[in-house]
Amino acid sequence: MANCPKCGKKLRLYHWRPECPFCGVNMVYYNSNDRMLAETEVAEIEHAHSQPRIDRAKAAFFGSSPAIARIVLSALPIGALFLPLGGTASAAYNAIRIYQYISDAGFDSILDGAFSGNAAALSLLLLLFSAVLILVCLICLPMSLGRHGKARNLILNLLLFGSAAASAVAFVVYGGRLMIGAFVYLFLLLAILVYNLVLAKKGLKIKYTVCYIGGLPSEEYFKMMEDGVSELEIRKKMVEALTVMQNEARAKEAREEAEALQKRAEHK
């Protein structure tokens, strides 16, 4: 059961008309402006809370030259995997050859070999783990300016370089020889680690979007809410701010119209 929004009387199922049977008010349109304003305010508050996260993600991913350079540097090791990584007396291996080997032998056999102490299988498993971490690092880049972004980046980069270095050591223990691709791969992973440490120390510039709630800057609105300013006072300030914005919009429109008239007059 519902209540009339004006008189508060309880409505029954047979009160199906939009008018209240007790006070006669149209319940559909009663206080519609206030309800619309409240719904708009809720939407603007949600936007004001989510927009800073979007701004940080943009700044971390492509908001500046250092951020774009990090994307390129983070993706370069994928290309290094297609160079000759290591070889034995019978063959040399890169990403394509490794994929063919896994397709023939099966991933389960590689897991079994790694856990049973086979150095070659362990080396391959660690290399695959590092390749997966490259993709994970790329996916996590937009979140690198978040609360735990710096720590997450550092841990992932350390795991990435550590797994690749351990893979190289295991392959040498197996009796294989490292080739140019392995050294390029390790160098690039180390470069990513160092570059992220430098960015973590210097920081990336974040350009925050100004959000408005009822015409008021979100910082001002949230500050008034924290200070316990009454809803009526906040509404008054909103009306004042919206009036100023409306006047500015009208003045801008008048200027643009005057400029357009002037240009048309000059062309005649």
PDB file of C-alpha atoms in Angstrom:
ATOM      1  CA  MET A   1       0.000   0.000   0.000  1.00  0.00           C
ATOM      2  CA  ALA A   2       1.099   3.564  -0.717  1.00  0.00           C
ATOM      3  CA  ASN A   3       0.404   6.900   0.899  1.00  0.00           C
ATOM      4  CA  CYS A   4      -0.649  10.168  -0.677  1.00  0.00           C
ATOM      5  CA  PRO A   5       2.474  12.376  -1.064  1.00  0.00           C
ATOM      6  CA  LYS A   6       0.499  15.446   0.099  1.00  0.00           C
ATOM      7  CA  CYS A   7      -1.913  14.440   2.884  1.00  0.00           C
ATOM      8  CA  GLY A   8      -0.250  11.151   3.834  1.00  0.00           C
ATOM      9  CA  LYS A   9      -3.488   9.165   3.869  1.00  0.00           C
ATOM     10  CA  LYS A  10      -3.158   5.463   3.084  1.00  0.00           C
ATOM     11  CA  LEU A  11      -4.315   4.445  -0.398  1.00  0.00           C
ATOM     12  CA  ARG A  12      -6.084   1.175  -1.135  1.00  0.00           C
ATOM     13  CA  LEU A  13      -5.925  -1.015  -4.203  1.00  0.00           C
ATOM     14  CA  TYR A  14      -9.230   0.326  -5.468  1.00  0.00           C
ATOM     15  CA  HIS A  15      -7.860   3.904  -5.391  1.00  0.00           C
ATOM     16  CA  TRP A  16      -6.572   3.623  -8.926  1.00  0.00           C
ATOM     17  CA  ARG A  17      -7.183   7.167 -10.100  1.00  0.00           C
ATOM     18  CA  PRO A  18      -4.222   9.607 -10.190  1.00  0.00           C
ATOM     19  CA  GLU A  19      -6.144  12.016  -7.936  1.00  0.00           C
ATOM     20  CA  CYS A  20      -6.059  11.433  -4.185  1.00  0.00           C
ATOM     21  CA  PRO A  21      -9.586  10.498  -2.960  1.00  0.00           C
ATOM     22  CA  PHE A  22      -8.998  12.439   0.265  1.00  0.00           C
ATOM     23  CA  CYS A  23      -7.379  15.753  -0.751  1.00  0.00           C
ATOM     24  CA  GLY A  24      -7.896  15.671  -4.516  1.00  0.00           C
ATOM     25  CA  VAL A  25      -4.277  16.394  -5.483  1.00  0.00           C
ATOM     26  CA  ASN A  26      -2.854  14.820  -8.650  1.00  0.00           C
ATOM     27  CA  MET A  27      -0.327  12.433  -7.170  1.00  0.00           C
ATOM     28  CA  VAL A  28       1.541  11.944 -10.466  1.00  0.00           C
ATOM     29  CA  TYR A  29       2.492  15.606 -10.820  1.00  0.00           C
ATOM     30  CA  TYR A  30       2.599  16.585  -7.152  1.00  0.00           C
ATOM     31  CA  ASN A  31       6.048  17.997  -6.349  1.00  0.00           C
ATOM     32  CA  SER A  32       7.276  16.744  -9.731  1.00  0.00           C
ATOM     33  CA  ASN A  33       9.827  19.566 -10.002  1.00  0.00           C
ATOM     34  CA  ASP A  34      11.291  18.753  -6.593  1.00  0.00           C
ATOM     35  CA  ARG A  35      11.455  15.052  -7.412  1.00  0.00           C
ATOM     36  CA  MET A  36      13.114  15.770 -10.757  1.00  0.00           C
ATOM     37  CA  LEU A  37      15.638  18.061  -9.051  1.00  0.00           C
ATOM     38  CA  ALA A  38      16.401  15.386  -6.446  1.00  0.00           C
ATOM     39  CA  GLU A  39      16.895  12.708  -9.125  1.00  0.00           C
ATOM     40  CA  THR A  40      19.143  15.036 -11.123  1.00  0.00           C
ATOM     41  CA  GLU A  41      21.159  15.802  -8.003  1.00  0.00           C
ATOM     42  CA  VAL A  42      21.653  12.099  -7.284  1.00  0.00           C
ATOM     43  CA  ALA A  43      22.864  11.515 -10.854  1.00  0.00           C
ATOM     44  CA  GLU A  44      25.271  14.464 -10.661  1.00  0.00           C
ATOM     45  CA  ILE A  45      26.642  13.237  -7.315  1.00  0.00           C
ATOM     46  CA  GLU A  46      27.314   9.793  -8.789  1.00  0.00           C
ATOM     47  CA  HIS A  47      29.026  11.409 -11.757  1.00  0.00           C
ATOM     48  CA  ALA A  48      31.151  13.587  -9.457  1.00  0.00           C
ATOM     49  CA  HIS A  49      32.301  10.451  -7.604  1.00  0.00           C
ATOM     50  CA  SER A  50      33.117   8.448 -10.751  1.00  0.00           C
ATOM     51  CA  GLN A  51      34.682  11.191 -12.911  1.00  0.00           C
ATOM     52  CA  PRO A  52      37.973  11.419 -10.907  1.00  0.00           C
ATOM     53  CA  ARG A  53      38.547   7.697 -11.480  1.00  0.00           C
ATOM     54  CA  ILE A  54      38.032   8.216 -15.214  1.00  0.00           C
ATOM     55  CA  ASP A  55      40.417  11.187 -15.177  1.00  0.00           C
ATOM     56  CA  ARG A  56      43.096   9.140 -13.392  1.00  0.00           C
ATOM     57  CA  ALA A  57      42.678   6.273 -15.867  1.00  0.00           C
ATOM     58  CA  LYS A  58      43.093   8.652 -18.820  1.00  0.00           C
ATOM     59  CA  ALA A  59      46.163  10.258 -17.275  1.00  0.00           C
ATOM     60  CA  ALA A  60      47.730   6.877 -16.520  1.00  0.00           C
ATOM     61  CA  PHE A  61      47.099   5.424 -19.977  1.00  0.00           C
ATOM     62  CA  PHE A  62      47.386   8.194 -22.589  1.00  0.00           C
ATOM     63  CA  GLY A  63      47.171  11.524 -20.773  1.00  0.00           C
ATOM     64  CA  SER A  64      50.759  12.600 -21.465  1.00  0.00           C
ATOM     65  CA  SER A  65      53.888  11.688 -23.433  1.00  0.00           C
ATOM     66  CA  PRO A  66      55.450   9.718 -20.530  1.00  0.00           C
ATOM     67  CA  ALA A  67      52.238   7.675 -20.174  1.00  0.00           C
ATOM     68  CA  ILE A  68      52.125   6.897 -23.910  1.00  0.00           C
ATOM     69  CA  ALA A  69      55.820   5.996 -23.848  1.00  0.00           C
ATOM     70  CA  ARG A  70      55.082   3.530 -21.029  1.00  0.00           C
ATOM     71  CA  ILE A  71      52.424   1.803 -23.163  1.00  0.00           C
ATOM     72  CA  VAL A  72      54.892   1.392 -26.027  1.00  0.00           C
ATOM     73  CA  LEU A  73      57.661   0.200 -23.727  1.00  0.00           C
ATOM     74  CA  SER A  74      55.315  -2.254 -21.991  1.00  0.00           C
ATOM     75  CA  ALA A  75      54.300  -3.802 -25.318  1.00  0.00           C
ATOM     76  CA  LEU A  76      57.796  -4.096 -26.826  1.00  0.00           C
ATOM     77  CA  PRO A  77      58.724  -7.331 -24.969  1.00  0.00           C
ATOM     78  CA  ILE A  78      55.973  -9.119 -26.897  1.00  0.00           C
ATOM     79  CA  GLY A  79      57.927  -8.465 -30.087  1.00  0.00           C
ATOM     80  CA  ALA A  80      61.144  -9.709 -28.474  1.00  0.00           C
ATOM     81  CA  LEU A  81      59.517 -13.115 -27.932  1.00  0.00           C
ATOM     82  CA  PHE A  82      59.509 -13.650 -31.701  1.00  0.00           C
ATOM     83  CA  LEU A  83      63.299 -13.327 -31.829  1.00  0.00           C
ATOM     84  CA  PRO A  84      65.469 -16.418 -31.210  1.00  0.00           C
ATOM     85  CA  LEU A  85      65.274 -16.853 -27.430  1.00  0.00           C
ATOM     86  CA  GLY A  86      67.383 -19.933 -26.874  1.00  0.00           C
ATOM     87  CA  GLY A  87      68.684 -22.978 -28.569  1.00  0.00           C
ATOM     88  CA  THR A  88      69.888 -26.504 -28.094  1.00  0.00           C
ATOM     89  CA  ALA A  89      72.086 -28.650 -30.271  1.00  0.00           C
ATOM     90  CA  SER A  90      69.085 -29.560 -32.422  1.00  0.00           C
ATOM     91  CA  ALA A  91      66.944 -26.392 -32.639  1.00  0.00           C
ATOM     92  CA  ALA A  92      66.418 -22.718 -31.775  1.00  0.00           C
ATOM     93  CA  TYR A  93      63.253 -21.527 -30.075  1.00  0.00           C
ATOM     94  CA  ASN A  94      61.101 -18.423 -30.274  1.00  0.00           C
ATOM     95  CA  ALA A  95      57.395 -17.745 -29.613  1.00  0.00           C
ATOM     96  CA  ILE A  96      56.235 -19.516 -32.789  1.00  0.00           C
ATOM     97  CA  ARG A  97      58.391 -22.594 -32.203  1.00  0.00           C
ATOM     98  CA  ILE A  98      57.306 -22.718 -28.544  1.00  0.00           C
ATOM     99  CA  TYR A  99      53.636 -22.558 -29.557  1.00  0.00           C
ATOM    100  CA  GLN A 100      54.128 -25.447 -31.961  1.00  0.00           C
ATOM    101  CA  TYR A 101      55.899 -27.444 -29.255  1.00  0.00           C
ATOM    102  CA  ILE A 102      53.071 -26.854 -26.753  1.00  0.00           C
ATOM    103  CA  SER A 103      50.471 -27.833 -29.377  1.00  0.00           C
ATOM    104  CA  ASP A 104      52.275 -31.123 -29.995  1.00  0.00           C
ATOM    105  CA  ALA A 105      53.271 -32.006 -26.426  1.00  0.00           C
ATOM    106  CA  GLY A 106      50.261 -30.579 -24.569  1.00  0.00           C
ATOM    107  CA  PHE A 107      50.290 -28.110 -21.713  1.00  0.00           C
ATOM    108  CA  ASP A 108      49.632 -30.835 -19.113  1.00  0.00           C
ATOM    109  CA  SER A 109      52.885 -32.589 -19.958  1.00  0.00           C
ATOM    110  CA  ILE A 110      54.773 -29.312 -19.502  1.00  0.00           C
ATOM    111  CA  LEU A 111      53.164 -28.808 -16.099  1.00  0.00           C
ATOM    112  CA  ASP A 112      54.003 -32.368 -15.062  1.00  0.00           C
ATOM    113  CA  GLY A 113      57.585 -31.929 -16.232  1.00  0.00           C
ATOM    114  CA  ALA A 114      58.001 -28.617 -14.400  1.00  0.00           C
ATOM    115  CA  PHE A 115      56.684 -30.010 -11.099  1.00  0.00           C
ATOM    116  CA  SER A 116      58.803 -33.142 -11.462  1.00  0.00           C
ATOM    117  CA  GLY A 117      61.999 -31.075 -11.729  1.00  0.00           C
ATOM    118  CA  ASN A 118      62.558 -31.004 -15.490  1.00  0.00           C
ATOM    119  CA  ALA A 119      64.570 -27.812 -16.063  1.00  0.00           C
ATOM    120  CA  ALA A 120      63.430 -27.380 -19.678  1.00  0.00           C
ATOM    121  CA  ALA A 121      59.760 -27.666 -18.774  1.00  0.00           C
ATOM    122  CA  LEU A 122      60.248 -25.311 -15.808  1.00  0.00           C
ATOM    123  CA  SER A 123      61.974 -22.779 -18.055  1.00  0.00           C
ATOM    124  CA  LEU A 124      59.118 -22.933 -20.556  1.00  0.00           C
ATOM    125  CA  LEU A 125      56.470 -22.594 -17.843  1.00  0.00           C
ATOM    126  CA  LEU A 126      58.181 -19.553 -16.337  1.00  0.00           C
ATOM    127  CA  LEU A 127      58.507 -17.972 -19.778  1.00  0.00           C
ATOM    128  CA  LEU A 128      54.791 -18.466 -20.425  1.00  0.00           C
ATOM    129  CA  PHE A 129      54.025 -16.972 -17.015  1.00  0.00           C
ATOM    130  CA  SER A 130      56.081 -13.887 -17.842  1.00  0.00           C
ATOM    131  CA  ALA A 131      54.285 -13.527 -21.198  1.00  0.00           C
ATOM    132  CA  VAL A 132      50.914 -13.602 -19.434  1.00  0.00           C
ATOM    133  CA  LEU A 133      52.162 -11.001 -16.935  1.00  0.00           C
ATOM    134  CA  ILE A 134      52.988  -8.647 -19.812  1.00  0.00           C
ATOM    135  CA  LEU A 135      49.311  -8.633 -20.773  1.00  0.00           C
ATOM    136  CA  VAL A 136      48.264  -8.264 -17.132  1.00  0.00           C
ATOM    137  CA  CYS A 137      50.567  -5.257 -16.739  1.00  0.00           C
ATOM    138  CA  LEU A 138      49.107  -3.642 -19.856  1.00  0.00           C
ATOM    139  CA  ILE A 139      45.562  -4.195 -18.597  1.00  0.00           C
ATOM    140  CA  CYS A 140      46.434  -2.713 -15.190  1.00  0.00           C
ATOM    141  CA  LEU A 141      48.062   0.442 -16.576  1.00  0.00           C
ATOM    142  CA  PRO A 142      44.824   2.512 -16.474  1.00  0.00           C
ATOM    143  CA  MET A 143      44.578   1.698 -12.755  1.00  0.00           C
ATOM    144  CA  SER A 144      48.173   2.656 -11.954  1.00  0.00           C
ATOM    145  CA  LEU A 145      47.194   6.037 -10.482  1.00  0.00           C
ATOM    146  CA  GLY A 146      44.648   4.514  -8.131  1.00  0.00           C
ATOM    147  CA  ARG A 147      45.048   3.965  -4.412  1.00  0.00           C
ATOM    148  CA  HIS A 148      47.166   0.803  -4.762  1.00  0.00           C
ATOM    149  CA  GLY A 149      48.338   1.424  -8.318  1.00  0.00           C
ATOM    150  CA  LYS A 150      52.015   2.093  -7.594  1.00  0.00           C
ATOM    151  CA  ALA A 151      52.411  -0.948  -5.355  1.00  0.00           C
ATOM    152  CA  ARG A 152      50.536  -3.145  -7.855  1.00  0.00           C
ATOM    153  CA  ASN A 153      52.748  -1.994 -10.723  1.00  0.00           C
ATOM    154  CA  LEU A 154      55.917  -2.593  -8.752  1.00  0.00           C
ATOM    155  CA  ILE A 155      54.883  -6.103  -7.679  1.00  0.00           C
ATOM    156  CA  LEU A 156      53.802  -7.079 -11.207  1.00  0.00           C
ATOM    157  CA  ASN A 157      57.007  -5.715 -12.746  1.00  0.00           C
ATOM    158  CA  LEU A 158      59.157  -7.546 -10.211  1.00  0.00           C
ATOM    159  CA  LEU A 159      57.277 -10.795 -10.856  1.00  0.00           C
ATOM    160  CA  LEU A 160      57.593 -10.222 -14.588  1.00  0.00           C
ATOM    161  CA  PHE A 161      61.337  -9.679 -14.573  1.00  0.00           C
ATOM    162  CA  GLY A 162      61.924 -12.365 -11.926  1.00  0.00           C
ATOM    163  CA  SER A 163      60.010 -15.057 -13.816  1.00  0.00           C
ATOM    164  CA  ALA A 164      61.811 -14.232 -17.084  1.00  0.00           C
ATOM    165  CA  ALA A 165      65.230 -14.272 -15.372  1.00  0.00           C
ATOM    166  CA  ALA A 166      64.396 -17.567 -13.627  1.00  0.00           C
ATOM    167  CA  SER A 167      63.322 -19.014 -16.985  1.00  0.00           C
ATOM    168  CA  ALA A 168      66.680 -18.070 -18.498  1.00  0.00           C
ATOM    169  CA  VAL A 169      68.582 -19.629 -15.586  1.00  0.00           C
ATOM    170  CA  ALA A 170      66.548 -22.855 -15.790  1.00  0.00           C
ATOM    171  CA  PHE A 171      67.200 -23.090 -19.518  1.00  0.00           C
ATOM    172  CA  VAL A 172      70.951 -22.721 -18.990  1.00  0.00           C
ATOM    173  CA  VAL A 173      70.823 -25.383 -16.238  1.00  0.00           C
ATOM    174  CA  TYR A 174      69.051 -27.657 -18.711  1.00  0.00           C
ATOM    175  CA  GLY A 175      72.028 -27.259 -21.031  1.00  0.00           C
ATOM    176  CA  GLY A 176      70.642 -24.806 -23.545  1.00  0.00           C
ATOM    177  CA  ARG A 177      72.194 -21.561 -24.680  1.00  0.00           C
ATOM    178  CA  LEU A 178      70.603 -18.146 -24.528  1.00  0.00           C
ATOM    179  CA  MET A 179      70.272 -16.221 -27.781  1.00  0.00           C
ATOM    180  CA  ILE A 180      69.770 -12.580 -28.722  1.00  0.00           C
ATOM    181  CA  GLY A 181      66.007 -12.632 -28.103  1.00  0.00           C
ATOM    182  CA  ALA A 182      66.432 -13.668 -24.464  1.00  0.00           C
ATOM    183  CA  PHE A 183      68.814 -10.787 -23.736  1.00  0.00           C
ATOM    184  CA  VAL A 184      66.568  -8.271 -25.518  1.00  0.00           C
ATOM    185  CA  TYR A 185      63.564  -9.628 -23.617  1.00  0.00           C
ATOM    186  CA  LEU A 186      65.279  -9.342 -20.232  1.00  0.00           C
ATOM    187  CA  PHE A 187      66.637  -5.880 -21.047  1.00  0.00           C
ATOM    188  CA  LEU A 188      63.187  -4.590 -22.004  1.00  0.00           C
ATOM    189  CA  LEU A 189      61.599  -6.040 -18.847  1.00  0.00           C
ATOM    190  CA  LEU A 190      64.275  -4.389 -16.733  1.00  0.00           C
ATOM    191  CA  ALA A 191      63.695  -1.112 -18.605  1.00  0.00           C
ATOM    192  CA  ILE A 192      59.969  -1.331 -17.832  1.00  0.00           C
ATOM    193  CA  LEU A 193      60.710  -1.862 -14.139  1.00  0.00           C
ATOM    194  CA  VAL A 194      63.073   1.104 -13.979  1.00  0.00           C
ATOM    195  CA  TYR A 195      60.725   3.349 -15.987  1.00  0.00           C
ATOM    196  CA  ASN A 196      57.803   2.576 -13.702  1.00  0.00           C
ATOM    197  CA  LEU A 197      59.956   3.335 -10.664  1.00  0.00           C
ATOM    198  CA  VAL A 198      60.859   6.711 -12.185  1.00  0.00           C
ATOM    199  CA  LEU A 199      57.199   7.473 -12.955  1.00  0.00           C
ATOM    200  CA  ALA A 200      56.181   6.428  -9.448  1.00  0.00           C
ATOM    201  CA  LYS A 201      58.673   8.918  -8.017  1.00  0.00           C
ATOM    202  CA  LYS A 202      57.959  11.814 -10.392  1.00  0.00           C
ATOM    203  CA  GLY A 203      54.258  11.128 -10.885  1.00  0.00           C
ATOM    204  CA  LEU A 204      52.005  11.777 -13.862  1.00  0.00           C
ATOM    205  CA  LYS A 205      49.988  14.940 -14.275  1.00  0.00           C
ATOM    206  CA  ILE A 206      46.255  14.431 -13.807  1.00  0.00           C
ATOM    207  CA  LYS A 207      43.810  16.909 -15.309  1.00  0.00           C
ATOM    208  CA  TYR A 208      40.639  16.581 -13.269  1.00  0.00           C
ATOM    209  CA  THR A 209      37.325  17.455 -14.900  1.00  0.00           C
ATOM    210  CA  VAL A 210      35.284  20.018 -12.985  1.00  0.00           C
ATOM    211  CA  CYS A 211      31.949  18.455 -12.039  1.00  0.00           C
ATOM    212  CA  TYR A 212      28.879  20.449 -11.072  1.00  0.00           C
ATOM    213  CA  ILE A 213      26.018  19.513  -8.777  1.00  0.00           C
ATOM    214  CA  GLY A 214      23.055  21.809  -9.250  1.00  0.00           C
ATOM    215  CA  GLY A 215      25.377  24.430 -10.721  1.00  0.00           C
ATOM    216  CA  LEU A 216      27.816  24.255  -7.787  1.00  0.00           C
ATOM    217  CA  PRO A 217      31.326  22.800  -8.157  1.00  0.00           C
ATOM    218  CA  SER A 218      31.306  19.334  -6.612  1.00  0.00           C
ATOM    219  CA  GLU A 219      34.062  20.252  -4.114  1.00  0.00           C
ATOM    220  CA  GLU A 220      31.985  23.155  -2.818  1.00  0.00           C
ATOM    221  CA  TYR A 221      28.836  21.001  -2.639  1.00  0.00           C
ATOM    222  CA  PHE A 222      30.530  18.181  -0.702  1.00  0.00           C
ATOM    223  CA  LYS A 223      32.175  20.712   1.646  1.00  0.00           C
ATOM    224  CA  MET A 224      28.783  22.232   2.496  1.00  0.00           C
ATOM    225  CA  MET A 225      27.361  18.754   3.092  1.00  0.00           C
ATOM    226  CA  GLU A 226      30.248  17.949   5.461  1.00  0.00           C
ATOM    227  CA  ASP A 227      29.766  21.251   7.290  1.00  0.00           C
ATOM    228  CA  GLY A 228      26.087  20.471   7.842  1.00  0.00           C
ATOM    229  CA  VAL A 229      24.704  23.342   5.756  1.00  0.00           C
ATOM    230  CA  SER A 230      20.919  23.119   5.532  1.00  0.00           C
ATOM    231  CA  GLU A 231      19.269  21.819   2.394  1.00  0.00           C
ATOM    232  CA  LEU A 232      17.426  25.116   1.965  1.00  0.00           C
ATOM    233  CA  GLU A 233      20.678  27.087   2.008  1.00  0.00           C
ATOM    234  CA  ILE A 234      22.252  24.697  -0.492  1.00  0.00           C
ATOM    235  CA  ARG A 235      19.228  25.059  -2.763  1.00  0.00           C
ATOM    236  CA  LYS A 236      19.535  28.859  -2.613  1.00  0.00           C
ATOM    237  CA  LYS A 237      23.186  28.690  -3.633  1.00  0.00           C
ATOM    238  CA  MET A 238      22.268  26.297  -6.444  1.00  0.00           C
ATOM    239  CA  VAL A 239      19.662  28.731  -7.779  1.00  0.00           C
ATOM    240  CA  GLU A 240      22.206  31.561  -7.643  1.00  0.00           C
ATOM    241  CA  ALA A 241      24.846  29.470  -9.430  1.00  0.00           C
ATOM    242  CA  LEU A 242      22.419  28.271 -12.096  1.00  0.00           C
ATOM    243  CA  THR A 243      21.241  31.838 -12.652  1.00  0.00           C
ATOM    244  CA  VAL A 244      24.834  33.001 -13.195  1.00  0.00           C
ATOM    245  CA  MET A 245      25.486  30.110 -15.593  1.00  0.00           C
ATOM    246  CA  GLN A 246      22.296  30.892 -17.502  1.00  0.00           C
ATOM    247  CA  ASN A 247      23.207  34.579 -17.777  1.00  0.00           C
ATOM    248  CA  GLU A 248      26.698  33.685 -18.992  1.00  0.00           C
ATOM    249  CA  ALA A 249      25.235  31.316 -21.589  1.00  0.00           C
ATOM    250  CA  ARG A 250      22.847  34.006 -22.821  1.00  0.00           C
ATOM    251  CA  ALA A 251      25.640  36.592 -22.970  1.00  0.00           C
ATOM    252  CA  LYS A 252      27.812  34.164 -24.936  1.00  0.00           C
ATOM    253  CA  GLU A 253      24.963  33.448 -27.322  1.00  0.00           C
ATOM    254  CA  ALA A 254      24.383  37.209 -27.800  1.00  0.00           C
ATOM    255  CA  ARG A 255      28.089  37.767 -28.523  1.00  0.00           C
ATOM    256  CA  GLU A 256      28.168  34.952 -31.060  1.00  0.00           C
ATOM    257  CA  GLU A 257      25.048  36.313 -32.747  1.00  0.00           C
ATOM    258  CA  ALA A 258      26.545  39.821 -32.861  1.00  0.00           C
ATOM    259  CA  GLU A 259      29.774  38.464 -34.358  1.00  0.00           C
ATOM    260  CA  ALA A 260      27.805  36.544 -36.969  1.00  0.00           C
ATOM    261  CA  LEU A 261      25.830  39.668 -37.898  1.00  0.00           C
ATOM    262  CA  GLN A 262      29.057  41.660 -38.139  1.00  0.00           C
ATOM    263  CA  LYS A 263      30.630  39.080 -40.443  1.00  0.00           C
ATOM    264  CA  ARG A 264      27.567  39.043 -42.682  1.00  0.00           C
ATOM    265  CA  ALA A 265      27.662  42.839 -42.815  1.00  0.00           C
ATOM    266  CA  GLU A 266      31.338  42.811 -43.778  1.00  0.00           C
ATOM    267  CA  HIS A 267      30.715  40.373 -46.639  1.00  0.00           C
ATOM    268  CA  LYS A 268      28.019  42.591 -48.165  1.00  0.00           C
TER     269      LYS A 268
END
